[in-house]
mmCIF file of C-alpha atoms and ligand atoms in Angstrom:
data_model
loop_
_atom_site.group_PDB
_atom_site.id
_atom_site.type_symbol
_atom_site.label_atom_id
_atom_site.label_comp_id
_atom_site.label_asym_id
_atom_site.label_seq_id
_atom_site.Cartn_x
_atom_site.Cartn_y
_atom_site.Cartn_z
ATOM 1 C CA MET E 1 13.555 -15.162 -20.190
ATOM 2 C CA ASN E 2 10.519 -16.601 -19.144
ATOM 3 C CA LEU E 3 8.982 -13.782 -17.107
ATOM 4 C CA GLN E 4 5.489 -14.188 -15.058
ATOM 5 C CA LYS E 5 3.020 -13.059 -17.203
ATOM 6 C CA GLN E 6 0.602 -11.974 -14.578
ATOM 7 C CA PHE E 7 3.518 -9.855 -14.016
ATOM 8 C CA VAL E 8 4.518 -8.906 -17.598
ATOM 9 C CA GLN E 9 0.605 -8.116 -18.651
ATOM 10 C CA SER E 10 1.018 -5.419 -15.404
ATOM 11 C CA VAL E 11 3.606 -4.060 -16.534
ATOM 12 C CA ARG E 12 2.597 -3.040 -19.395
ATOM 13 C CA LEU E 13 -0.689 -1.628 -18.194
ATOM 14 C CA TYR E 14 1.045 0.487 -16.046
ATOM 15 C CA PHE E 15 4.064 1.903 -17.294
ATOM 16 C CA LYS E 16 3.207 1.402 -21.197
ATOM 17 C CA GLU E 17 6.232 1.892 -23.292
ATOM 18 C CA ARG E 18 8.759 2.409 -20.258
ATOM 19 C CA GLY E 19 7.371 -0.973 -19.380
ATOM 20 C CA GLU E 20 8.128 -2.704 -22.326
ATOM 21 C CA GLU E 21 11.418 -1.191 -22.738
ATOM 22 C CA TRP E 22 12.170 -1.904 -19.232
ATOM 23 C CA LEU E 23 11.073 -5.724 -19.117
ATOM 24 C CA GLN E 24 13.434 -6.249 -22.219
ATOM 25 C CA SER E 25 16.260 -4.330 -20.368
ATOM 26 C CA LEU E 26 15.813 -6.929 -16.954
ATOM 27 C CA PRO E 27 18.768 -9.784 -18.258
ATOM 28 C CA ASN E 28 20.894 -7.136 -18.491
ATOM 29 C CA LEU E 29 19.653 -5.899 -14.608
ATOM 30 C CA ILE E 30 20.019 -9.648 -13.028
ATOM 31 C CA GLN E 31 23.238 -9.732 -13.983
ATOM 32 C CA TYR E 32 24.599 -5.548 -13.343
ATOM 33 C CA CYS E 33 22.933 -7.133 -9.594
ATOM 34 C CA GLU E 34 25.168 -10.058 -9.391
ATOM 35 C CA GLU E 35 28.599 -7.922 -10.213
ATOM 36 C CA LYS E 36 27.646 -4.899 -8.755
ATOM 37 C CA TRP E 37 27.174 -6.679 -4.679
ATOM 38 C CA SER E 38 29.031 -10.692 -6.097
ATOM 39 C CA ILE E 39 24.959 -12.127 -5.829
ATOM 40 C CA GLN E 40 23.638 -14.980 -7.244
ATOM 41 C CA MET E 41 20.035 -14.192 -7.756
ATOM 42 C CA ARG E 42 17.378 -16.774 -8.160
ATOM 43 C CA GLU E 43 13.996 -17.666 -8.981
ATOM 44 C CA PRO E 44 12.076 -14.104 -8.084
ATOM 45 C CA PHE E 45 8.673 -13.948 -5.632
ATOM 46 C CA SER E 46 5.356 -13.854 -6.876
ATOM 47 C CA LEU E 47 5.651 -9.997 -9.387
ATOM 48 C CA SER E 48 3.066 -7.004 -9.997
ATOM 49 C CA VAL E 49 4.463 -4.705 -11.093
ATOM 50 C CA ASN E 50 8.391 -5.091 -9.467
ATOM 51 C CA TYR E 51 11.231 -7.531 -10.027
ATOM 52 C CA VAL E 52 11.743 -9.147 -6.155
ATOM 53 C CA ALA E 53 13.732 -12.035 -6.469
ATOM 54 C CA PRO E 54 16.244 -13.971 -3.059
ATOM 55 C CA ALA E 55 19.636 -13.358 -3.725
ATOM 56 C CA THR E 56 22.151 -15.632 -2.132
ATOM 57 C CA MET E 57 25.663 -13.338 -0.713
ATOM 58 C CA LEU E 58 29.822 -14.409 -1.249
ATOM 59 C CA ASP E 59 30.278 -15.066 2.740
ATOM 60 C CA GLY E 60 26.744 -16.940 2.240
ATOM 61 C CA LYS E 61 24.014 -14.199 3.476
ATOM 62 C CA GLU E 62 20.251 -14.438 2.014
ATOM 63 C CA VAL E 63 18.967 -10.569 0.626
ATOM 64 C CA VAL E 64 16.599 -9.629 -1.334
ATOM 65 C CA VAL E 65 16.405 -7.440 -4.508
ATOM 66 C CA LYS E 66 13.984 -5.007 -5.195
ATOM 67 C CA ILE E 67 14.443 -3.897 -9.317
ATOM 68 C CA CYS E 68 11.527 -0.905 -10.047
ATOM 69 C CA ILE E 69 11.248 1.450 -12.619
ATOM 70 C CA PRO E 70 13.450 4.376 -11.596
ATOM 71 C CA GLU E 71 10.566 6.583 -11.283
ATOM 72 C CA ASN E 72 8.650 8.815 -8.223
ATOM 73 C CA GLY E 73 7.529 5.688 -6.846
ATOM 74 C CA PHE E 74 11.176 4.230 -6.870
ATOM 75 C CA LEU E 75 12.031 7.071 -5.141
ATOM 76 C CA ASP E 76 9.335 8.151 -3.052
ATOM 77 C CA GLU E 77 9.557 4.477 -1.793
ATOM 78 C CA LEU E 78 13.623 4.353 -1.341
ATOM 79 C CA GLU E 79 13.192 7.727 0.927
ATOM 80 C CA ALA E 80 10.087 6.205 2.743
ATOM 81 C CA LEU E 81 12.187 3.631 3.608
ATOM 82 C CA GLN E 82 15.489 5.131 4.507
ATOM 83 C CA LEU E 83 12.512 7.514 7.268
ATOM 84 C CA PHE E 84 11.523 4.804 8.725
ATOM 85 C CA GLN E 85 15.142 2.228 8.917
ATOM 86 C CA LYS E 86 14.564 0.938 12.166
ATOM 87 C CA LYS E 87 11.043 1.166 11.962
ATOM 88 C CA MET E 88 10.339 -1.257 9.702
ATOM 89 C CA VAL E 89 12.845 -3.518 6.905
ATOM 90 C CA LYS E 90 16.513 -3.002 6.825
ATOM 91 C CA LEU E 91 17.517 -1.172 3.541
ATOM 92 C CA ILE E 92 21.205 -2.395 3.049
ATOM 93 C CA ASP E 93 21.748 -0.750 -0.411
ATOM 94 C CA TYR E 94 20.445 0.392 -3.423
ATOM 95 C CA ASP E 95 21.308 1.807 -6.382
ATOM 96 C CA LYS E 96 19.212 5.621 -7.203
ATOM 97 C CA GLU E 97 19.696 5.105 -10.923
ATOM 98 C CA ASN E 98 18.819 1.773 -11.690
ATOM 99 C CA GLY E 99 15.756 1.769 -9.195
ATOM 100 C CA ILE E 100 17.481 -1.310 -7.019
ATOM 101 C CA ILE E 101 17.135 -1.655 -3.412
ATOM 102 C CA ILE E 102 18.900 -4.634 -1.817
ATOM 103 C CA LEU E 103 17.093 -5.819 1.454
ATOM 104 C CA GLU E 104 17.410 -7.922 4.582
ATOM 105 C CA THR E 105 15.401 -10.619 4.062
ATOM 106 C CA LEU E 106 12.757 -11.451 6.498
ATOM 107 C CA SER E 107 12.552 -15.044 7.833
ATOM 108 C CA PRO E 108 10.018 -16.957 7.473
ATOM 109 C CA GLY E 109 8.868 -14.140 5.852
ATOM 110 C CA TYR E 110 5.353 -15.338 5.758
ATOM 111 C CA THR E 111 2.948 -12.611 5.251
ATOM 112 C CA LEU E 112 0.607 -11.540 7.287
ATOM 113 C CA ALA E 113 -2.145 -13.354 5.332
ATOM 114 C CA GLU E 114 -1.690 -16.089 6.697
ATOM 115 C CA ILE E 115 -2.965 -15.661 10.007
ATOM 116 C CA ALA E 116 -6.103 -17.048 9.397
ATOM 117 C CA ASP E 117 -8.010 -15.575 13.343
ATOM 118 C CA ASP E 118 -9.589 -11.543 11.559
ATOM 119 C CA GLU E 119 -8.771 -10.678 14.692
ATOM 120 C CA GLU E 120 -5.334 -11.425 15.951
ATOM 121 C CA ALA E 121 -4.254 -10.318 12.670
ATOM 122 C CA CYS E 122 -5.817 -6.575 12.763
ATOM 123 C CA GLN E 123 -4.033 -6.853 16.872
ATOM 124 C CA ILE E 124 -0.860 -7.278 14.842
ATOM 125 C CA ALA E 125 -0.976 -4.571 12.299
ATOM 126 C CA ALA E 126 -2.231 -2.127 14.974
ATOM 127 C CA ASN E 127 1.027 -3.510 16.627
ATOM 128 C CA VAL E 128 3.201 -2.858 13.824
ATOM 129 C CA ILE E 129 1.550 0.165 12.323
ATOM 130 C CA LYS E 130 1.782 1.719 16.226
ATOM 131 C CA GLU E 131 5.742 1.366 15.776
ATOM 132 C CA LEU E 132 5.994 3.051 12.259
ATOM 133 C CA VAL E 133 6.314 6.569 13.959
ATOM 134 C CA VAL E 134 8.616 9.155 12.310
ATOM 135 C CA PRO E 135 8.028 12.816 11.583
ATOM 136 C CA VAL E 136 7.294 14.036 8.544
ATOM 137 C CA PRO E 137 11.256 15.942 7.565
ATOM 138 C CA ILE E 138 11.340 19.035 7.052
ATOM 139 C CA LYS E 139 11.920 18.755 3.543
ATOM 140 C CA THR E 140 10.755 14.932 1.411
ATOM 141 C CA ARG E 141 9.615 14.880 -1.966
ATOM 142 C CA ILE E 142 7.313 13.009 -0.351
ATOM 143 C CA PRO E 143 3.491 13.613 -1.410
ATOM 144 C CA THR E 144 0.568 14.359 0.449
ATOM 145 C CA LEU E 145 -2.646 13.084 1.093
ATOM 146 C CA LYS E 146 -3.796 16.116 -1.561
ATOM 147 C CA ALA E 147 -2.016 14.760 -4.064
ATOM 148 C CA ARG E 148 -4.193 11.381 -3.726
ATOM 149 C CA GLU E 149 -7.237 14.166 -4.007
ATOM 150 C CA GLU E 150 -5.768 16.267 -6.686
ATOM 151 C CA GLU E 151 -6.002 12.334 -8.644
ATOM 152 C CA LEU E 152 -9.722 11.817 -7.077
ATOM 153 C CA LYS E 153 -10.467 15.182 -8.847
ATOM 154 C CA LYS E 154 -9.010 14.499 -12.423
ATOM 155 C CA ILE E 155 -10.983 11.093 -12.065
ATOM 156 C CA VAL E 156 -14.133 13.153 -11.501
ATOM 157 C CA GLU E 157 -13.465 15.391 -14.424
ATOM 158 C CA LYS E 158 -12.835 13.265 -16.150
ATOM 159 C CA HIS E 159 -15.733 11.034 -15.332
ATOM 160 C CA SER E 160 -18.314 13.417 -14.615
ATOM 161 C CA ASN E 161 -21.117 10.782 -14.741
ATOM 162 C CA GLY E 162 -19.238 8.186 -13.047
ATOM 163 C CA ILE E 163 -16.329 5.408 -13.724
ATOM 164 C CA GLY E 164 -17.130 1.617 -14.218
ATOM 165 C CA PRO E 165 -19.673 1.021 -10.973
ATOM 166 C CA ILE E 166 -19.222 4.590 -9.097
ATOM 167 C CA SER E 167 -21.952 6.819 -9.832
ATOM 168 C CA GLY E 168 -21.647 10.171 -10.666
ATOM 169 C CA HIS E 169 -22.591 11.115 -7.468
ATOM 170 C CA THR E 170 -20.206 9.715 -4.846
ATOM 171 C CA LEU E 171 -17.196 10.499 -7.421
ATOM 172 C CA GLN E 172 -18.640 14.042 -6.237
ATOM 173 C CA LYS E 173 -19.324 13.038 -2.455
ATOM 174 C CA ALA E 174 -16.036 11.479 -2.276
ATOM 175 C CA LEU E 175 -14.092 14.819 -3.575
ATOM 176 C CA LYS E 176 -15.972 16.833 -1.248
ATOM 177 C CA MET E 177 -15.888 14.430 1.703
ATOM 178 C CA PHE E 178 -12.141 14.652 0.198
ATOM 179 C CA THR E 179 -11.797 18.021 0.906
ATOM 180 C CA TYR E 180 -13.125 18.199 4.371
ATOM 181 C CA MET E 181 -10.761 15.848 5.477
ATOM 182 C CA ASN E 182 -7.386 17.662 3.949
ATOM 183 C CA GLN E 183 -8.599 20.620 5.501
ATOM 184 C CA THR E 184 -9.368 19.089 9.209
ATOM 185 C CA ILE E 185 -6.440 16.877 9.113
ATOM 186 C CA ARG E 186 -5.054 17.381 13.511
ATOM 187 C CA GLN E 187 -1.266 15.993 12.991
ATOM 188 C CA GLN E 188 1.010 15.319 9.617
ATOM 189 C CA LEU E 189 2.903 11.897 10.172
ATOM 190 C CA LEU E 190 4.925 9.646 7.380
ATOM 191 C CA LEU E 191 2.813 6.910 6.352
ATOM 192 C CA HIS E 192 3.341 3.377 5.107
ATOM 193 C CA GLY E 193 1.031 4.319 1.895
ATOM 194 C CA ASP E 194 0.711 0.893 1.373
ATOM 195 C CA PHE E 195 -0.276 -1.007 4.601
ATOM 196 C CA HIS E 196 -1.590 -4.347 4.605
ATOM 197 C CA HIS E 197 -1.519 -8.098 5.058
ATOM 198 C CA TYR E 198 0.615 -8.376 2.063
ATOM 199 C CA ASN E 199 3.058 -5.392 3.211
ATOM 200 C CA VAL E 200 3.664 -7.075 6.967
ATOM 201 C CA LEU E 201 6.396 -10.293 6.886
ATOM 202 C CA ALA E 202 7.405 -13.087 9.974
ATOM 203 C CA SER E 203 10.323 -11.868 10.924
ATOM 204 C CA GLY E 204 11.909 -14.748 13.900
ATOM 205 C CA GLU E 205 9.752 -16.033 16.500
ATOM 206 C CA GLY E 206 6.371 -14.418 16.781
ATOM 207 C CA GLU E 207 8.024 -10.975 15.209
ATOM 208 C CA TRP E 208 6.067 -9.311 11.880
ATOM 209 C CA LYS E 209 7.830 -6.091 9.743
ATOM 210 C CA ALA E 210 6.229 -3.779 7.185
ATOM 211 C CA ILE E 211 7.629 -3.927 4.288
ATOM 212 C CA ASP E 212 7.573 -2.231 0.952
ATOM 213 C CA PRO E 213 6.381 1.895 2.218
ATOM 214 C CA LYS E 214 5.090 3.650 -0.694
ATOM 215 C CA GLY E 215 5.435 6.871 1.223
ATOM 216 C CA LEU E 216 2.365 9.777 1.680
ATOM 217 C CA ILE E 217 2.115 12.438 4.404
ATOM 218 C CA GLY E 218 -1.030 12.338 6.531
ATOM 219 C CA GLU E 219 -3.324 11.750 9.197
ATOM 220 C CA ILE E 220 -2.819 7.995 10.365
ATOM 221 C CA GLU E 221 -6.354 6.715 10.278
ATOM 222 C CA TYR E 222 -5.921 6.637 6.838
ATOM 223 C CA ASP E 223 -3.415 4.672 6.020
ATOM 224 C CA LEU E 224 -5.161 1.529 8.105
ATOM 225 C CA ILE E 225 -8.096 1.922 4.857
ATOM 226 C CA GLN E 226 -5.661 -0.376 2.446
ATOM 227 C CA TYR E 227 -5.222 -2.783 5.347
ATOM 228 C CA MET E 228 -8.923 -2.505 5.574
ATOM 229 C CA LEU E 229 -9.705 -3.436 1.970
ATOM 230 C CA ASN E 230 -7.690 -6.334 1.684
ATOM 231 C CA LYS E 231 -8.485 -10.678 2.889
ATOM 232 C CA LEU E 232 -12.405 -9.925 3.395
ATOM 233 C CA PRO E 233 -14.458 -12.713 3.173
ATOM 234 C CA GLU E 234 -17.072 -13.908 1.786
ATOM 235 C CA LYS E 235 -19.675 -13.527 4.637
ATOM 236 C CA ARG E 236 -19.481 -10.995 7.609
ATOM 237 C CA VAL E 237 -17.940 -7.797 5.670
ATOM 238 C CA TYR E 238 -19.702 -5.272 7.592
ATOM 239 C CA GLU E 239 -19.170 -7.012 10.413
ATOM 240 C CA VAL E 240 -15.990 -7.310 10.234
ATOM 241 C CA THR E 241 -14.514 -4.174 9.258
ATOM 242 C CA GLU E 242 -16.951 -3.242 12.225
ATOM 243 C CA ARG E 243 -14.384 -4.824 14.598
ATOM 244 C CA ARG E 244 -11.329 -4.567 12.356
ATOM 245 C CA VAL E 245 -12.433 -0.137 12.641
ATOM 246 C CA GLU E 246 -13.257 -1.532 16.900
ATOM 247 C CA ILE E 247 -10.008 -2.854 16.666
ATOM 248 C CA PHE E 248 -7.778 0.309 15.495
ATOM 249 C CA THR E 249 -9.719 2.138 17.541
ATOM 250 C CA ASN E 250 -8.582 1.320 20.524
ATOM 251 C CA GLU E 251 -5.587 -0.128 20.420
ATOM 252 C CA LEU E 252 -4.021 2.924 17.810
ATOM 253 C CA ASN E 253 -6.627 5.444 20.335
ATOM 254 C CA LEU E 254 -7.600 6.374 16.702
ATOM 255 C CA ASP E 255 -10.770 8.507 16.208
ATOM 256 C CA LYS E 256 -13.623 6.370 14.672
ATOM 257 C CA GLU E 257 -15.372 9.149 12.841
ATOM 258 C CA ARG E 258 -12.453 9.583 10.256
ATOM 259 C CA ILE E 259 -11.414 6.223 9.887
ATOM 260 C CA LEU E 260 -14.987 6.125 8.142
ATOM 261 C CA LEU E 261 -14.792 8.829 6.678
ATOM 262 C CA TRP E 262 -11.099 8.571 5.127
ATOM 263 C CA GLY E 263 -12.070 4.344 4.409
ATOM 264 C CA TYR E 264 -15.742 6.303 2.243
ATOM 265 C CA CYS E 265 -12.873 8.827 0.797
ATOM 266 C CA HIS E 266 -10.284 5.941 0.008
ATOM 267 C CA THR E 267 -12.222 3.528 -1.313
ATOM 268 C CA VAL E 268 -14.118 6.062 -4.173
ATOM 269 C CA LEU E 269 -10.221 6.393 -5.115
ATOM 270 C CA ALA E 270 -8.729 2.544 -4.003
ATOM 271 C CA THR E 271 -11.949 0.942 -6.646
ATOM 272 C CA ALA E 272 -11.662 3.490 -9.283
ATOM 273 C CA TRP E 273 -7.762 2.349 -10.184
ATOM 274 C CA THR E 274 -8.753 -1.017 -10.337
ATOM 275 C CA VAL E 275 -11.513 -0.327 -13.061
ATOM 276 C CA ASP E 276 -9.974 -1.358 -16.966
ATOM 277 C CA GLY E 277 -12.805 -1.211 -18.775
ATOM 278 C CA GLU E 278 -15.361 -3.569 -17.471
ATOM 279 C CA SER E 279 -13.231 -5.490 -14.505
ATOM 280 C CA TYR E 280 -12.857 -3.731 -11.264
ATOM 281 C CA ASN E 281 -12.087 -4.250 -7.417
ATOM 282 C CA LYS E 282 -15.877 -5.872 -6.692
ATOM 283 C CA GLY E 283 -13.680 -6.442 -3.685
ATOM 284 C CA PHE E 284 -12.892 -3.136 -2.879
ATOM 285 C CA PHE E 285 -17.100 -1.777 -4.349
ATOM 286 C CA GLN E 286 -18.622 -3.266 -1.817
ATOM 287 C CA MET E 287 -16.494 -1.803 0.646
ATOM 288 C CA ILE E 288 -17.731 1.705 -0.269
ATOM 289 C CA ASN E 289 -21.297 0.827 0.234
ATOM 290 C CA VAL E 290 -20.434 -0.349 4.129
ATOM 291 C CA PHE E 291 -17.793 2.492 5.121
ATOM 292 C CA GLU E 292 -20.888 5.322 4.779
ATOM 293 C CA LYS E 293 -22.991 2.197 6.407
ATOM 294 C CA LEU E 294 -20.965 2.756 9.292
ATOM 295 C CA TYR E 295 -20.517 5.685 9.986
ATOM 296 C CA ALA E 296 -24.837 5.783 8.909
ATOM 297 C CA THR E 297 -25.227 3.722 12.122
ATOM 298 C CA ILE E 298 -22.607 4.185 14.501
ATOM 299 C CA PHE E 299 -22.814 8.283 14.011
ATOM 300 C CA ASP E 300 -26.166 9.750 11.960
ATOM 301 C CA THR E 301 -27.762 7.559 15.250
ATOM 302 C CA MET E 302 -25.653 10.022 17.512
ATOM 303 C CA SER E 303 -26.270 12.846 16.317
ATOM 304 C CA ASN E 304 -30.402 12.095 15.822
HETATM 305 N N1 LIG T 1 13.105 -8.585 2.901
HETATM 306 C C1 LIG T 1 12.403 -8.930 2.590
HETATM 307 N N2 LIG T 1 11.959 -10.379 2.940
HETATM 308 C C2 LIG T 1 11.336 -11.243 2.716
HETATM 309 N N3 LIG T 1 10.518 -11.603 1.484
HETATM 310 C C3 LIG T 1 10.342 -10.735 0.309
HETATM 311 C C4 LIG T 1 10.729 -9.078 1.272
HETATM 312 N N4 LIG T 1 10.284 -7.796 0.409
HETATM 313 C C5 LIG T 1 9.568 -8.403 -0.420
HETATM 314 N N5 LIG T 1 9.643 -10.103 -0.295
HETATM 315 C C6 LIG T 1 8.804 -10.923 -0.544
HETATM 316 O O1 LIG T 1 8.010 -10.489 -2.076
HETATM 317 C C7 LIG T 1 6.645 -9.908 -2.328
HETATM 318 C C8 LIG T 1 6.527 -8.515 -3.762
HETATM 319 O O2 LIG T 1 7.403 -7.855 -2.853
HETATM 320 P P1 LIG T 1 7.284 -6.348 -2.377
HETATM 321 O O3 LIG T 1 5.957 -6.350 -1.724
HETATM 322 O O4 LIG T 1 8.304 -5.260 -2.100
HETATM 323 O O5 LIG T 1 7.291 -6.052 -3.873
HETATM 324 P P2 LIG T 1 5.989 -5.468 -4.894
HETATM 325 O O6 LIG T 1 5.780 -5.626 -6.470
HETATM 326 O O7 LIG T 1 5.660 -3.678 -4.524
HETATM 327 O O8 LIG T 1 4.514 -5.667 -4.048
HETATM 328 P P3 LIG T 1 2.610 -5.209 -4.370
HETATM 329 O O9 LIG T 1 2.863 -3.986 -4.862
HETATM 330 O O10 LIG T 1 2.103 -6.478 -4.757
HETATM 331 O O11 LIG T 1 3.015 -4.648 -2.754
HETATM 332 C C9 LIG T 1 6.546 -9.984 -0.796
HETATM 333 O O12 LIG T 1 5.337 -10.067 -1.098
HETATM 334 C C10 LIG T 1 7.457 -10.877 -0.188
HETATM 335 O O13 LIG T 1 6.786 -12.252 -0.632
HETATM 336 MG MG1 LIG T 2 4.222 -5.314 -1.514
#
């Protein structure tokens, strides 16, 4: 089977041996899907660590098949999709054991990254996230922001002198801030958990829908940060971020201070995740400074 090179590499990097086994089993899983749902699967989309492909049902209806390694991440995503039903892409069917979900096809299906005007894209993103309001279920497997804090704590313990381009001092500071932020959350909500341009798709005339929820429980301000790490311009990153923060704060009636503080914490964690030997995500890394500077400019000045 001819698989995308980058996809194979990423699966091996993230899932190690389990990933290798899963890659080997993909032809069988595809055949299983085709038989179980009487569908014909076509060439996959551009892939990261899941196998996602368009398919046609017997009656000609188009669907999207997503095949994942049936571990925690998949189970969280499935539960988040179920909880968000009616508010995002429709879940048609699933097979928990084999890590498969069948989704409605969003058409035309291009992503929010196609919108050239950054302010327009940000307004659309704000409108999409505005819809994603669901109370937190009493019993759920979806992790809270405390789990993200724990992830950062593990990184700090393992890399006390810093990781990649991030200094030990910055790691410590971000962890302290993460703890403070978690202790002072006012309203816990079900979050998308991976909200960004490439997970918002055009669906019909002027309509947009979110896909691919990772599922997370916490404060809405946190959910906006991953968006702000994506599709950054070459220049004027500070100004563009300032404007994005402004739009989200106003459109969603949020706490600007907490957006910037979560911005700092999450960006340190998100950058640390990308460190692989000498390489890391430079776009994410520069944003640590941007959030810090924005906070200092707006809030430290006010307290003087
Ligand atoms: N319901 C859908 N309708 C149309 N296209 C879709 C749909 N779901 C997914 N896609 C396409 O497949 C791509 C990958 O899907 P998805 O984001 O769910 O996978 P993923 O592996 O979790 O992605 P990543 O980890 O990169 O965020 C999307 O960017 C989109 O182009
Ligand atoms: Mg995605």
